[in-house]
PDB file of N, CA and C in Angstrom:
ATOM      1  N   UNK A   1      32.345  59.377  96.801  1.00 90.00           N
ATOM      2  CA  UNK A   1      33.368  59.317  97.829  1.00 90.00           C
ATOM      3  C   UNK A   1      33.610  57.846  98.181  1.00 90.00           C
ATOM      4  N   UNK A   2      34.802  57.407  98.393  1.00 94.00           N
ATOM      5  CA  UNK A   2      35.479  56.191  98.990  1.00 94.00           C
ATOM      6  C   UNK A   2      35.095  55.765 100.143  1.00 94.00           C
ATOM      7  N   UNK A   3      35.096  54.294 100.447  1.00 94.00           N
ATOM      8  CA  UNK A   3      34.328  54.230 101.848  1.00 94.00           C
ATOM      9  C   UNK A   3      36.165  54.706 102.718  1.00 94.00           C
ATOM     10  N   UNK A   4      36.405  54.462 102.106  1.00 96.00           N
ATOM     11  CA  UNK A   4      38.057  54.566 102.926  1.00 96.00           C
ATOM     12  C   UNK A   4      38.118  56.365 103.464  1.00 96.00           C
ATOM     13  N   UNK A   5      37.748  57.028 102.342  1.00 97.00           N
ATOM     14  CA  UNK A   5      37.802  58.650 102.599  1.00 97.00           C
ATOM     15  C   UNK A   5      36.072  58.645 103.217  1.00 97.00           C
ATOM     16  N   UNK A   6      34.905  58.198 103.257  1.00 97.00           N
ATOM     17  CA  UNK A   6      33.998  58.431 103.936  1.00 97.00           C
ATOM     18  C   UNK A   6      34.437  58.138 105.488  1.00 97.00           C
ATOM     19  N   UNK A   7      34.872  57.124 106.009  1.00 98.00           N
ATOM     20  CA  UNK A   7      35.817  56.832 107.322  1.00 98.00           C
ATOM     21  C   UNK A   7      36.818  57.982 107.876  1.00 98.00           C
ATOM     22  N   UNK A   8      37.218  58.347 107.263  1.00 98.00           N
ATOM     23  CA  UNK A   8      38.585  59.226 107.191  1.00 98.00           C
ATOM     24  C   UNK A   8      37.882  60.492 108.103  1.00 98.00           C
ATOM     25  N   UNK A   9      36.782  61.133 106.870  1.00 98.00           N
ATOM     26  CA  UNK A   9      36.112  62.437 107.229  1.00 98.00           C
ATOM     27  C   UNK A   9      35.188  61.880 108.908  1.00 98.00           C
ATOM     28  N   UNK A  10      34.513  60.751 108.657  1.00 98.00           N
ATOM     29  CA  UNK A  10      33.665  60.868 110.067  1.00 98.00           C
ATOM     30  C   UNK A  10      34.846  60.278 111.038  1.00 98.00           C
ATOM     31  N   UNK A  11      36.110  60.188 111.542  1.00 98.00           N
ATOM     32  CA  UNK A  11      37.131  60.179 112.778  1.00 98.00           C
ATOM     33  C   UNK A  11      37.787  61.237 112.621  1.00 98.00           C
ATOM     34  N   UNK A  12      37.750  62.395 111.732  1.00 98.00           N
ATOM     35  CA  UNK A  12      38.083  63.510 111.963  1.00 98.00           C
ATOM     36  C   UNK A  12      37.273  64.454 112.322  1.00 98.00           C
ATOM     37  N   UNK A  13      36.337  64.238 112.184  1.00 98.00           N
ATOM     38  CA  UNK A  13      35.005  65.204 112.693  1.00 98.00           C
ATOM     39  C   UNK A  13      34.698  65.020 113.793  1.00 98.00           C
ATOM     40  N   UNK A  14      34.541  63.611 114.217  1.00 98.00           N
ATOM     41  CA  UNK A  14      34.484  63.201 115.990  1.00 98.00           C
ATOM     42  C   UNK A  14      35.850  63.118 117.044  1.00 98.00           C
ATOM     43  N   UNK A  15      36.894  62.949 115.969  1.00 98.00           N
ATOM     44  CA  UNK A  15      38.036  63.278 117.386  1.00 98.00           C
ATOM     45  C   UNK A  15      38.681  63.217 116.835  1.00 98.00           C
ATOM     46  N   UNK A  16      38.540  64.817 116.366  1.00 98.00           N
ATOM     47  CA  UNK A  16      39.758  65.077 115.920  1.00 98.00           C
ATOM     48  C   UNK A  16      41.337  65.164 116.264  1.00 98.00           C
ATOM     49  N   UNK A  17      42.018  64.003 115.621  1.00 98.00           N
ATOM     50  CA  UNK A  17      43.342  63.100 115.628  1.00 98.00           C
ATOM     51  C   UNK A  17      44.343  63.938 115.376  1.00 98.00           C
ATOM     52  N   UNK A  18      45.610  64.065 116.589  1.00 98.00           N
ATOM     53  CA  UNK A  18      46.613  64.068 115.915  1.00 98.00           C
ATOM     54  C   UNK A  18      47.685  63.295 114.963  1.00 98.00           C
ATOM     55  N   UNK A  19      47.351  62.287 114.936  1.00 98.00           N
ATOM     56  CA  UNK A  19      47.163  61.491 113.829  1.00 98.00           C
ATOM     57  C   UNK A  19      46.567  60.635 113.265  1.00 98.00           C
ATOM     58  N   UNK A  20      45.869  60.549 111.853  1.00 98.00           N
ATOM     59  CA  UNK A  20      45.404  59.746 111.468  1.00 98.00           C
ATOM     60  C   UNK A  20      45.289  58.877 110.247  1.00 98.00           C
ATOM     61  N   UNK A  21      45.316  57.420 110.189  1.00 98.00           N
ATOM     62  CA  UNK A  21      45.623  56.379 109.027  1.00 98.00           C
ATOM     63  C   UNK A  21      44.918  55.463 108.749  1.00 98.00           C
ATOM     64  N   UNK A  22      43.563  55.889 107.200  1.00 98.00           N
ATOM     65  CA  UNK A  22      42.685  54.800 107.530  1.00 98.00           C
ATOM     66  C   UNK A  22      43.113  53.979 106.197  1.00 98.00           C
ATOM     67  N   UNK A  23      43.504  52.533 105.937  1.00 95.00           N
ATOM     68  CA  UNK A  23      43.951  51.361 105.469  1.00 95.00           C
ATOM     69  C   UNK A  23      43.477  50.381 105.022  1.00 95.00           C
ATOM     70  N   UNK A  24      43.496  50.661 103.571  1.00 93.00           N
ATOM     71  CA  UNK A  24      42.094  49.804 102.769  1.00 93.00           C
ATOM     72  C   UNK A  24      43.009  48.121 103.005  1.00 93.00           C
ATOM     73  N   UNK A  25      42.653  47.341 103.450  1.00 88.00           N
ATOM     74  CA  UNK A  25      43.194  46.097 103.617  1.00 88.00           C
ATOM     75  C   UNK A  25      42.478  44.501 102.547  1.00 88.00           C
ATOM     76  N   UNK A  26      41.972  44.997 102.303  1.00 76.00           N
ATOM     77  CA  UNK A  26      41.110  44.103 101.469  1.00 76.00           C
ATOM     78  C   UNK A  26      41.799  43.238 100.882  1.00 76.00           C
ATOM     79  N   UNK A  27      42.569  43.778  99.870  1.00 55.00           N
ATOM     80  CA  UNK A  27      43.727  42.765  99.273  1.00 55.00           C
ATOM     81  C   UNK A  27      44.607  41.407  99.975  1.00 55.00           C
ATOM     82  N   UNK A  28      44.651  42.012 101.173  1.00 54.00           N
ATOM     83  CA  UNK A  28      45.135  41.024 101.732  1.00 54.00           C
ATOM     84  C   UNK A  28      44.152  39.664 101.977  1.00 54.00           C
ATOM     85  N   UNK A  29      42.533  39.724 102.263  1.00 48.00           N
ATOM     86  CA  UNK A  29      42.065  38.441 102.045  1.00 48.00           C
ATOM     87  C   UNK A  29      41.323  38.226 101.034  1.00 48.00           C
ATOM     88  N   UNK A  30      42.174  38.580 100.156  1.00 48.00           N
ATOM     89  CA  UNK A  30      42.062  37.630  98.561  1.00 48.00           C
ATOM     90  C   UNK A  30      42.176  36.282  98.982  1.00 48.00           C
ATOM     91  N   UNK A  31      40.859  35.184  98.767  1.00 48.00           N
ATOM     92  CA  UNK A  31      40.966  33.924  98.852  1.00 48.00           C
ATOM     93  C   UNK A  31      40.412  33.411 100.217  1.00 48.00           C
ATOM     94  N   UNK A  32      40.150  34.267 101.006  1.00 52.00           N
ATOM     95  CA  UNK A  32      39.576  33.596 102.316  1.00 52.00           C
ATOM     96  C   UNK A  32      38.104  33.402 101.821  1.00 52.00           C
ATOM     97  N   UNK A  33      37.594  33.273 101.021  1.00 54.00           N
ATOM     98  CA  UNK A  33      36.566  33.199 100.817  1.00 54.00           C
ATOM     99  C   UNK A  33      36.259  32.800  99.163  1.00 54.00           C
ATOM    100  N   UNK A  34      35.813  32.168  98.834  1.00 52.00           N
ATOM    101  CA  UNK A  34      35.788  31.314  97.633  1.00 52.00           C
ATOM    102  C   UNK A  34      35.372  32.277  96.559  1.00 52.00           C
ATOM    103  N   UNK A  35      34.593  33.059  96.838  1.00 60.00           N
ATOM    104  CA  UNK A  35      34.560  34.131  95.798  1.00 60.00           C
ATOM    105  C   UNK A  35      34.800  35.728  95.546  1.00 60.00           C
ATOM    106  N   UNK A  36      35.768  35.738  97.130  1.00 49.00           N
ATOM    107  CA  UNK A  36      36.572  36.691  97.375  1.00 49.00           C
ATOM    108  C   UNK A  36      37.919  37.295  96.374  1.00 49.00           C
ATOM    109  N   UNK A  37      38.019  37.839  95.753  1.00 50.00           N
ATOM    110  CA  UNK A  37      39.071  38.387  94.994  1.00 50.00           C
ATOM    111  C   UNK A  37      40.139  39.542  95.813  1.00 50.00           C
ATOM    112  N   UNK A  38      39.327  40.355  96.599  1.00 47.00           N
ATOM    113  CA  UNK A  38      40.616  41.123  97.290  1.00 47.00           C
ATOM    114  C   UNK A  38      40.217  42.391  96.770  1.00 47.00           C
ATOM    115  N   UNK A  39      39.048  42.888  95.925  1.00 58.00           N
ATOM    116  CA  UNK A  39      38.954  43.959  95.459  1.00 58.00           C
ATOM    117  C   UNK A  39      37.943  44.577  96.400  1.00 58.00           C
ATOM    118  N   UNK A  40      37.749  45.925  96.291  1.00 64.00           N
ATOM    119  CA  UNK A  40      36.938  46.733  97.076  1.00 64.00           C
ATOM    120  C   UNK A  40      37.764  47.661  98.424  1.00 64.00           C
ATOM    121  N   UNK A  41      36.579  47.706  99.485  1.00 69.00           N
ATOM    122  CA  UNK A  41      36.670  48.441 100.003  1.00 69.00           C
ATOM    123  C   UNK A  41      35.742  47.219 101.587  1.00 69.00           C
ATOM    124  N   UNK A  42      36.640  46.101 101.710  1.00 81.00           N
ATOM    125  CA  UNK A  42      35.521  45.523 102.618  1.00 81.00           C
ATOM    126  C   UNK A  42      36.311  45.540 104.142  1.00 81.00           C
ATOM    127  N   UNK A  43      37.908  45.566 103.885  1.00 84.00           N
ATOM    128  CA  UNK A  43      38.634  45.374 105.581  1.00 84.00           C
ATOM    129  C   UNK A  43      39.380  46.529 105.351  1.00 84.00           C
ATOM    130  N   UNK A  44      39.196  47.216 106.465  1.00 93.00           N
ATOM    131  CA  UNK A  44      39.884  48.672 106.776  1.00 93.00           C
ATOM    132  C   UNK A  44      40.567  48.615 108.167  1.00 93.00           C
ATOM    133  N   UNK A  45      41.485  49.087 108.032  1.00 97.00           N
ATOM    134  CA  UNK A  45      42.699  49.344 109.814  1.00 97.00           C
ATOM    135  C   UNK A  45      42.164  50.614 109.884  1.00 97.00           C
ATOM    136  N   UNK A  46      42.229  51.207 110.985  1.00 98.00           N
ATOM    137  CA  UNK A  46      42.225  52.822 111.417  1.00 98.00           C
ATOM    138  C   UNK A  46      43.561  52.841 112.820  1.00 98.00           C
ATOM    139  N   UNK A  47      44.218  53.277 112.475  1.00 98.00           N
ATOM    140  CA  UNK A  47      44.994  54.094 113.127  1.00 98.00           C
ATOM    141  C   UNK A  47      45.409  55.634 113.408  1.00 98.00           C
ATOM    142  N   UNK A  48      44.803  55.465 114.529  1.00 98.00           N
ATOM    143  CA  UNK A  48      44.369  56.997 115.373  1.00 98.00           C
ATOM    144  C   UNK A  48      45.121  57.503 116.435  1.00 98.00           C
ATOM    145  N   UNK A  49      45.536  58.416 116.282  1.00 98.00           N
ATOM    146  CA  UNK A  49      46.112  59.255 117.811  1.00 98.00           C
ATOM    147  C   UNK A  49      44.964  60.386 118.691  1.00 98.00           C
ATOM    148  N   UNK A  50      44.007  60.446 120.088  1.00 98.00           N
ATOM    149  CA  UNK A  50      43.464  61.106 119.673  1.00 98.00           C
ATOM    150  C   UNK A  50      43.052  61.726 121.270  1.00 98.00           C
ATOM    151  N   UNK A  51      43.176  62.686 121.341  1.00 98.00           N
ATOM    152  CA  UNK A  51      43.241  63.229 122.977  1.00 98.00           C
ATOM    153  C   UNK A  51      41.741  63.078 123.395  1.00 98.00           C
ATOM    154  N   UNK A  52      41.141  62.530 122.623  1.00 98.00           N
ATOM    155  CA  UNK A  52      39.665  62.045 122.922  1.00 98.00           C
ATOM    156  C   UNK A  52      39.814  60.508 123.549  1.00 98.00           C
ATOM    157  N   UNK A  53      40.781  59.737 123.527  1.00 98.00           N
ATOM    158  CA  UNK A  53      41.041  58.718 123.950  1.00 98.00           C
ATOM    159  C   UNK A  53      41.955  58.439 125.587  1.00 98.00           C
ATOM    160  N   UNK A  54      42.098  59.774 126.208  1.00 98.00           N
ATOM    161  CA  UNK A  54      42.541  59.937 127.192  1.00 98.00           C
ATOM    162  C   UNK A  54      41.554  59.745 128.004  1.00 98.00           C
ATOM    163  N   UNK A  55      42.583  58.580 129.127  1.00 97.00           N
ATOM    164  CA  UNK A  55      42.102  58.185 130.556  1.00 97.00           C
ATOM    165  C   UNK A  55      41.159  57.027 130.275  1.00 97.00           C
ATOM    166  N   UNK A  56      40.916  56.819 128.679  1.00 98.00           N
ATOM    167  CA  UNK A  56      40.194  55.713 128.706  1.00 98.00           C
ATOM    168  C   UNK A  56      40.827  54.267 128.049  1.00 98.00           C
ATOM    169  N   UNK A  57      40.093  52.930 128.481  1.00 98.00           N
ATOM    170  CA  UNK A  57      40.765  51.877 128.172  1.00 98.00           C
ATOM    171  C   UNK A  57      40.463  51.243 126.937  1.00 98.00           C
ATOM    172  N   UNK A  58      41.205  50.204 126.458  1.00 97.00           N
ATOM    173  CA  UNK A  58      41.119  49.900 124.875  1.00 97.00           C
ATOM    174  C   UNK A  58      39.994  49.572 125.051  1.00 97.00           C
ATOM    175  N   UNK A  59      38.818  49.076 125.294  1.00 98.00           N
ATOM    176  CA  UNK A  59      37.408  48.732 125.099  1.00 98.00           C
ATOM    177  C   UNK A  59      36.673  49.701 125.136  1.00 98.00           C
ATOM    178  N   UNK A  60      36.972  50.598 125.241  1.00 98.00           N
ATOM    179  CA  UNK A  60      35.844  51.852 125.170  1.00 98.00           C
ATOM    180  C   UNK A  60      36.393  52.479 123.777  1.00 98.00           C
ATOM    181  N   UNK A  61      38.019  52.564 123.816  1.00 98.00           N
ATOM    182  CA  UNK A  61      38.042  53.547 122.719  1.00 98.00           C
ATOM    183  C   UNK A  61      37.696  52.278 121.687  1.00 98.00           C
ATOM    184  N   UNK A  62      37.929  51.125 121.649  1.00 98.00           N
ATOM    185  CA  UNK A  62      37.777  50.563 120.720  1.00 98.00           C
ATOM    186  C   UNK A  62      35.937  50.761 120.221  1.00 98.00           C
ATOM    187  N   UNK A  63      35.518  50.414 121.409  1.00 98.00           N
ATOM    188  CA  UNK A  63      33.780  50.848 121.260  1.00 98.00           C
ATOM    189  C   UNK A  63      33.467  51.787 120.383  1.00 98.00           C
ATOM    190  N   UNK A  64      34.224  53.605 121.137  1.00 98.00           N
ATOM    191  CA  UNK A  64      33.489  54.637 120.362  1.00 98.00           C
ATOM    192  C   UNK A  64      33.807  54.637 118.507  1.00 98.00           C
ATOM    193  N   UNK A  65      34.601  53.759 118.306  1.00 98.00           N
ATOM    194  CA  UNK A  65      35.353  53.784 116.982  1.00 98.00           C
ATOM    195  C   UNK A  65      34.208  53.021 116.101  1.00 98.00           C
ATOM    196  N   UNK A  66      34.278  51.942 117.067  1.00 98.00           N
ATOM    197  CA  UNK A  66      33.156  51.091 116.133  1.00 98.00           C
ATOM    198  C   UNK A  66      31.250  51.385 116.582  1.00 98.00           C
ATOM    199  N   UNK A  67      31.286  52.130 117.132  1.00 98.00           N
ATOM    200  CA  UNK A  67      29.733  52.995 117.086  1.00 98.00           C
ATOM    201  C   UNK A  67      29.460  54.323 116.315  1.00 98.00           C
ATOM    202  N   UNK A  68      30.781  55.265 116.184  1.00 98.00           N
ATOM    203  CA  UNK A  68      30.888  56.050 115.024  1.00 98.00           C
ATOM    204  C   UNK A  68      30.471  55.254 113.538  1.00 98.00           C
ATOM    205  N   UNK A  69      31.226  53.786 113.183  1.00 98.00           N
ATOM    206  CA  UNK A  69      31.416  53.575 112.148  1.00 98.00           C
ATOM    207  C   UNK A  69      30.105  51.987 111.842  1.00 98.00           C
ATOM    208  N   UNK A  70      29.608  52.286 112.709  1.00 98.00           N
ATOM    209  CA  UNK A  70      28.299  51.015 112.403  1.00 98.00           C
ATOM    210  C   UNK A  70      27.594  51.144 111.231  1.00 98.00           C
ATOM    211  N   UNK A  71      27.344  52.546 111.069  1.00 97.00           N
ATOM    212  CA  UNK A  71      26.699  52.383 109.443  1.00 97.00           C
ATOM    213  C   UNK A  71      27.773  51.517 108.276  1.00 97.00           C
ATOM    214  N   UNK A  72      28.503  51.732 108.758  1.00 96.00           N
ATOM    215  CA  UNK A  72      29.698  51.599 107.527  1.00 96.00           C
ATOM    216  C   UNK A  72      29.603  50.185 107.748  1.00 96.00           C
ATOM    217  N   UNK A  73      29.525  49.174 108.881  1.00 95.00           N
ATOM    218  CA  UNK A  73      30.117  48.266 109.210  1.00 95.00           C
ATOM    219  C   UNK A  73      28.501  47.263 108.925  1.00 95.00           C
ATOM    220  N   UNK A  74      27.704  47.981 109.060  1.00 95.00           N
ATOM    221  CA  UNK A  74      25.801  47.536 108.698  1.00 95.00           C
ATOM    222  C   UNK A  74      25.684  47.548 107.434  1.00 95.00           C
ATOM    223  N   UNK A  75      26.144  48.492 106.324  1.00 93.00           N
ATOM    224  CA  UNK A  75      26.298  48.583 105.303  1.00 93.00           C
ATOM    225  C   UNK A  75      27.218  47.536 104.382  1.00 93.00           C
ATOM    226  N   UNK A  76      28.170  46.783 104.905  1.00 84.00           N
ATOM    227  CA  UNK A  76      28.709  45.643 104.216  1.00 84.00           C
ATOM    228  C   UNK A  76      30.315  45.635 104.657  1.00 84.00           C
ATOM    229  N   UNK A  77      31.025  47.112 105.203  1.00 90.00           N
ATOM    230  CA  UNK A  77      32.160  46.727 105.496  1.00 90.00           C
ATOM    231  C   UNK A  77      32.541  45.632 106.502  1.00 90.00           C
ATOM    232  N   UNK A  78      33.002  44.335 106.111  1.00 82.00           N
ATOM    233  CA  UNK A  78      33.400  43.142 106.973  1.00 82.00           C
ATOM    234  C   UNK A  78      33.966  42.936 107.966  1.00 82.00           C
ATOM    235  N   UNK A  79      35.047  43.869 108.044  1.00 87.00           N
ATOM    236  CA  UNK A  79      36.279  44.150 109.016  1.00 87.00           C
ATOM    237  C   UNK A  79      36.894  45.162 109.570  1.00 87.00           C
ATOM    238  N   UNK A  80      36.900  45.497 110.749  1.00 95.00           N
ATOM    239  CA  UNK A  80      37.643  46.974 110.562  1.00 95.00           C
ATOM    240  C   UNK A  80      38.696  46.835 112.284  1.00 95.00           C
ATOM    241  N   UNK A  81      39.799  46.661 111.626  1.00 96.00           N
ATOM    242  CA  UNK A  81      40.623  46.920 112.907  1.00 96.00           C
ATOM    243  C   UNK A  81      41.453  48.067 113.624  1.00 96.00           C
ATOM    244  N   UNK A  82      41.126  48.272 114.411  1.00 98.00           N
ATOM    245  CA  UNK A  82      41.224  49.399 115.382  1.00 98.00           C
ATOM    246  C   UNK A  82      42.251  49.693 116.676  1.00 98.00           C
ATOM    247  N   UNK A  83      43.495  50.509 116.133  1.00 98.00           N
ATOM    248  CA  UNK A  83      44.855  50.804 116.630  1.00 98.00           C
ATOM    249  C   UNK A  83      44.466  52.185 117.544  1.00 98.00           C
ATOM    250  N   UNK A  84      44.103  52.381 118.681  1.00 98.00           N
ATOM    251  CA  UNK A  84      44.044  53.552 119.298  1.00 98.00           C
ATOM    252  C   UNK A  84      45.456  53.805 119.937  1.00 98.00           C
ATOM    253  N   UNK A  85      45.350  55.490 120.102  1.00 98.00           N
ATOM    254  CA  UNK A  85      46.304  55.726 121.371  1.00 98.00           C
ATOM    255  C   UNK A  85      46.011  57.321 121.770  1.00 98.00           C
ATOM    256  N   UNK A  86      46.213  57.953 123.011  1.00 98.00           N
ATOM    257  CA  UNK A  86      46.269  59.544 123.042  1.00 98.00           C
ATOM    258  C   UNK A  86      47.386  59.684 123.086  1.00 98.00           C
ATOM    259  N   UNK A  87      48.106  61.248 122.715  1.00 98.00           N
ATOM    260  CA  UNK A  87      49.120  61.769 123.223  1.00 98.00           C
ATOM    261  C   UNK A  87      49.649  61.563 123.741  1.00 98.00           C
ATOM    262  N   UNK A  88      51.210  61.252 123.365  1.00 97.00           N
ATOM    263  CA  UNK A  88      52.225  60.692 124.111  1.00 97.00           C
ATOM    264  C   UNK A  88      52.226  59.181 124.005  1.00 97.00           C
ATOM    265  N   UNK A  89      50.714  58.603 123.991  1.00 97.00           N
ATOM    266  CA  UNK A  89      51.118  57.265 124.515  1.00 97.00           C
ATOM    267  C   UNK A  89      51.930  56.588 123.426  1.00 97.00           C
ATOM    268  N   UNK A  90      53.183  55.414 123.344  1.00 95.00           N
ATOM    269  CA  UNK A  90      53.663  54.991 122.576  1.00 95.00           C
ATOM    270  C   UNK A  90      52.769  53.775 121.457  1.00 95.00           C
ATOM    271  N   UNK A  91      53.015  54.073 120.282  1.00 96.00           N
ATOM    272  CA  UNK A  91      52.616  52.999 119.097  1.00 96.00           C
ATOM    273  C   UNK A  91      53.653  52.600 118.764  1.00 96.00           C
ATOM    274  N   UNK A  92      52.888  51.467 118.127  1.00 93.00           N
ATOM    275  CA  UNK A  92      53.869  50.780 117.281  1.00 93.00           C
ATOM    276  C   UNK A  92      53.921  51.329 115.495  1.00 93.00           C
ATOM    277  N   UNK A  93      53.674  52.053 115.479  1.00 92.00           N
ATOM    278  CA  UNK A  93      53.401  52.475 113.782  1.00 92.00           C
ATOM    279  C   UNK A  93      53.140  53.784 113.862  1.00 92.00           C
TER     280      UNK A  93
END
């Protein structure tokens, strides 16, 4: 399994999203790093809609996102940026 689809399954199992978009980004820092190529599975976006995120503020939901995903993030993933919102609230994407 993909770390991209291993991500996928554990934010659908914990809050479960009415929508959800997880975004292998890697490619994009091809070169920030001298022996970086852009391949893999190392910077991921998650963009989430998720009535588990109601009444609370971006530092918490941002928190529970990245305490779900610490193995992943202990394990070698580098980056992972994190788009919350609940129901109704407006995104940009």
């Amino acid at each position: 399994m993909t770390l991209q689809a291993q991500i996928r399954d554990k934010l659908m199992v914990a809050f479960a999203p009415e929508r959800l978009e997880v975004i292998n980004e890697s490619h994009h820092h091809a070169g920030h790093q001298p022996d970086f190529n852009g391949t893999g599975e190392t910077h991921m976006r998650v963009r989430i809609v998720s009535s588990a995120f109601a009444g609370l503020g971006r530092v918490a939901r941002h928190r529970s996102v990245n305490d779900l995903l610490k193995p992943e993030l202990d394990a070698g993933l580098h980056a992972l940026a994190v788009e919350t919102a609940a129901p109704g609230e407006h995104t940009r994407w």
